[in-house]
Amino acid sequence: EMCEDEAVHHAAFVASCWRVAGHSEYPLLEMDGVRVLLVEDAELIGELIHDMFRDAGATVVAQTRSVSAALQSLRTQPVDVVCLDILLGNQSSFEVADLLVAQRIPFVFVTACDPAFVPERHRKQLLVDKDDLPYLLIPACRAVMARAGSSRVMPDRAEGR
C-alpha cells in the first residue's frame, strides 16, 4: 500500500489549515504574480491548496487531476512553478516531472506516499508531505523558484529609491 487512506489526510489537512489560519505569527508569504499549475486529484485538497496560493498572491493558471491534463496544460500556457501530486488515481506523475525537469520549470512534489516511491532521478526534488502543506508548501515553492533563478520570487526592492 503506497498511500495511506486519503480521508485521514483530508481531515488532518483541514484541521491543520484551520490551526495555521488562526495564528497571526504565520504571515502571508508573498508569491505575487507567480503562475502556478496545480496537479492534484483529490478535490478537497486541491481546493485548499488553491486557496493557499491565492492568499499568497499567486495565480493558479490551471488545476488538473491527471497526467494527460497536466501535460496538455504545460503545452498551452506558461507557468512559473508546479505543485505536483505524486499519485493521480492509479497513475504516478513522474512523466510530468520528467517534462518539468527537461523544460527547467521548478516544481514541488506533494504526496501522502512513502518518499521511497520517488524514482532515483527525482530524489533531489523537494517533497512536501500532505500533512505539512499548510506550513511548508508556499516556502517550498519559493525555494525551488529561487533555486531555479526565477526573477519572480525575489522582486527587486531597490526600484522605488
C-alpha positions as CSV (number, residue, x, y, z in Angstrom):
1,E,0.0,0.0,0.0
2,M,1.8,3.2,-1.2
3,C,-0.6,5.7,0.2
4,E,-2.5,6.0,3.4
5,D,-6.2,6.5,3.5
6,E,-7.0,9.8,1.7
7,A,-9.8,10.6,4.1
8,V,-7.5,10.6,7.1
9,H,-5.2,13.0,5.2
10,H,-8.1,15.3,4.3
11,A,-9.2,15.5,7.9
12,A,-5.7,16.2,9.2
13,F,-5.0,18.7,6.4
14,V,-8.2,20.6,7.0
15,A,-7.6,20.7,10.8
16,S,-4.0,22.0,10.3
17,C,-5.2,24.6,7.8
18,W,-7.6,26.0,10.4
19,R,-4.8,25.9,13.1
20,V,-2.4,27.9,10.8
21,A,-5.2,30.3,9.8
22,G,-5.8,31.1,13.5
23,H,-2.1,32.0,14.2
24,S,-1.0,35.5,13.2
25,E,2.6,34.5,13.6
26,Y,2.3,32.8,10.2
27,P,2.2,35.8,7.9
28,L,1.0,35.6,4.4
29,L,4.0,34.6,2.2
30,E,4.3,36.6,-0.9
31,M,4.0,34.9,-4.3
32,D,2.6,38.0,-6.1
33,G,2.0,37.3,-9.8
34,V,3.5,33.8,-9.7
35,R,1.7,31.5,-12.1
36,V,1.1,28.1,-10.6
37,L,0.0,24.8,-12.2
38,L,-1.7,22.7,-9.6
39,V,-1.8,18.9,-10.3
40,E,-3.9,17.2,-7.6
41,D,-6.6,14.6,-8.0
42,A,-8.2,14.9,-4.5
43,E,-10.8,17.6,-4.8
44,L,-10.8,18.9,-1.3
45,I,-7.0,19.1,-1.0
46,G,-6.9,20.8,-4.4
47,E,-9.3,23.5,-3.2
48,L,-7.4,24.1,-0.1
49,I,-4.1,24.3,-2.0
50,H,-5.7,26.7,-4.5
51,D,-6.8,28.9,-1.6
52,M,-3.3,28.9,-0.1
53,F,-1.8,30.0,-3.4
54,R,-4.5,32.7,-3.8
55,D,-3.9,34.0,-0.3
56,A,-0.1,34.2,-1.1
57,G,-0.9,36.3,-4.2
58,A,-0.2,33.6,-6.7
59,T,-2.4,32.8,-9.7
60,V,-3.4,29.2,-10.2
61,V,-3.5,29.1,-14.0
62,A,-4.9,25.6,-14.1
63,Q,-5.9,22.9,-11.7
64,T,-5.6,19.4,-13.3
65,R,-6.3,16.0,-12.0
66,S,-4.5,13.7,-14.4
67,V,-1.1,13.2,-16.1
68,S,-2.6,13.9,-19.6
69,A,-4.4,17.1,-18.5
70,A,-1.2,18.3,-16.8
71,L,0.9,17.7,-19.9
72,Q,-1.8,19.5,-22.0
73,S,-1.7,22.5,-19.7
74,L,2.1,22.7,-19.9
75,R,1.9,22.7,-23.7
76,T,-0.7,25.6,-23.8
77,Q,0.3,28.1,-21.0
78,P,3.4,29.4,-19.3
79,V,3.8,28.6,-15.6
80,D,6.4,29.6,-13.1
81,V,6.1,26.7,-10.7
82,V,4.2,23.4,-10.4
83,C,2.6,21.8,-7.4
84,L,2.6,18.1,-8.4
85,D,0.8,15.3,-6.5
86,I,2.8,12.1,-7.0
87,L,-0.2,9.7,-7.3
88,L,-3.1,10.7,-9.6
89,G,-5.7,8.0,-9.3
90,N,-3.7,4.8,-10.0
91,Q,-1.1,6.7,-12.2
92,S,2.2,8.3,-11.0
93,S,3.0,11.8,-12.1
94,F,6.7,11.1,-12.9
95,E,6.2,11.6,-16.6
96,V,5.1,15.2,-15.8
97,A,8.1,15.6,-13.5
98,D,10.4,14.4,-16.4
99,L,8.9,17.1,-18.7
100,L,9.3,19.8,-16.0
101,V,13.0,18.9,-15.5
102,A,13.5,19.0,-19.3
103,Q,11.9,22.4,-19.5
104,R,13.6,23.7,-16.4
105,I,10.2,24.5,-14.7
106,P,10.6,24.4,-10.9
107,F,8.2,22.1,-9.1
108,V,7.4,20.6,-5.7
109,F,6.1,17.1,-5.2
110,V,3.1,16.8,-2.8
111,T,2.2,13.4,-1.5
112,A,0.8,11.2,1.2
113,C,3.0,8.4,-0.2
114,D,6.2,7.0,1.1
115,P,9.1,9.2,-0.3
116,A,10.9,5.9,-1.2
117,F,8.3,5.7,-4.1
118,V,10.1,8.5,-5.8
119,P,12.5,7.2,-8.5
120,E,16.2,7.9,-8.1
121,R,16.2,10.6,-10.9
122,H,13.8,12.8,-8.9
123,R,15.1,12.3,-5.4
124,K,16.7,15.7,-5.3
125,Q,13.3,17.4,-5.8
126,L,11.6,19.0,-2.8
127,L,8.8,16.9,-1.5
128,V,6.1,18.1,0.9
129,D,4.0,15.6,2.9
130,K,0.3,16.4,2.7
131,D,0.2,16.7,6.5
132,D,2.8,19.6,6.3
133,L,1.1,21.5,3.4
134,P,-0.1,24.5,5.5
135,Y,3.4,25.1,6.8
136,L,5.7,24.0,4.0
137,L,4.0,24.3,0.6
138,I,4.5,28.0,-0.1
139,P,8.0,28.2,1.3
140,A,8.9,25.1,-0.7
141,C,7.6,26.7,-3.9
142,R,9.5,29.8,-3.2
143,A,12.6,27.8,-2.5
144,V,12.5,25.8,-5.8
145,M,11.8,29.0,-7.8
146,A,14.8,30.7,-6.1
147,R,17.0,27.7,-6.8
148,A,15.9,27.9,-10.5
149,G,16.9,31.5,-10.5
150,S,13.3,32.8,-11.2
151,S,13.1,36.6,-11.2
152,R,9.5,36.4,-9.9
153,V,10.5,35.2,-6.4
154,M,12.6,38.0,-5.2
155,P,11.3,41.2,-6.7
156,D,13.9,44.0,-6.9
157,R,13.0,46.2,-3.9
158,A,15.5,48.9,-5.0
159,E,13.3,50.2,-7.8
160,G,11.5,52.8,-5.8
161,R,14.6,54.6,-4.4
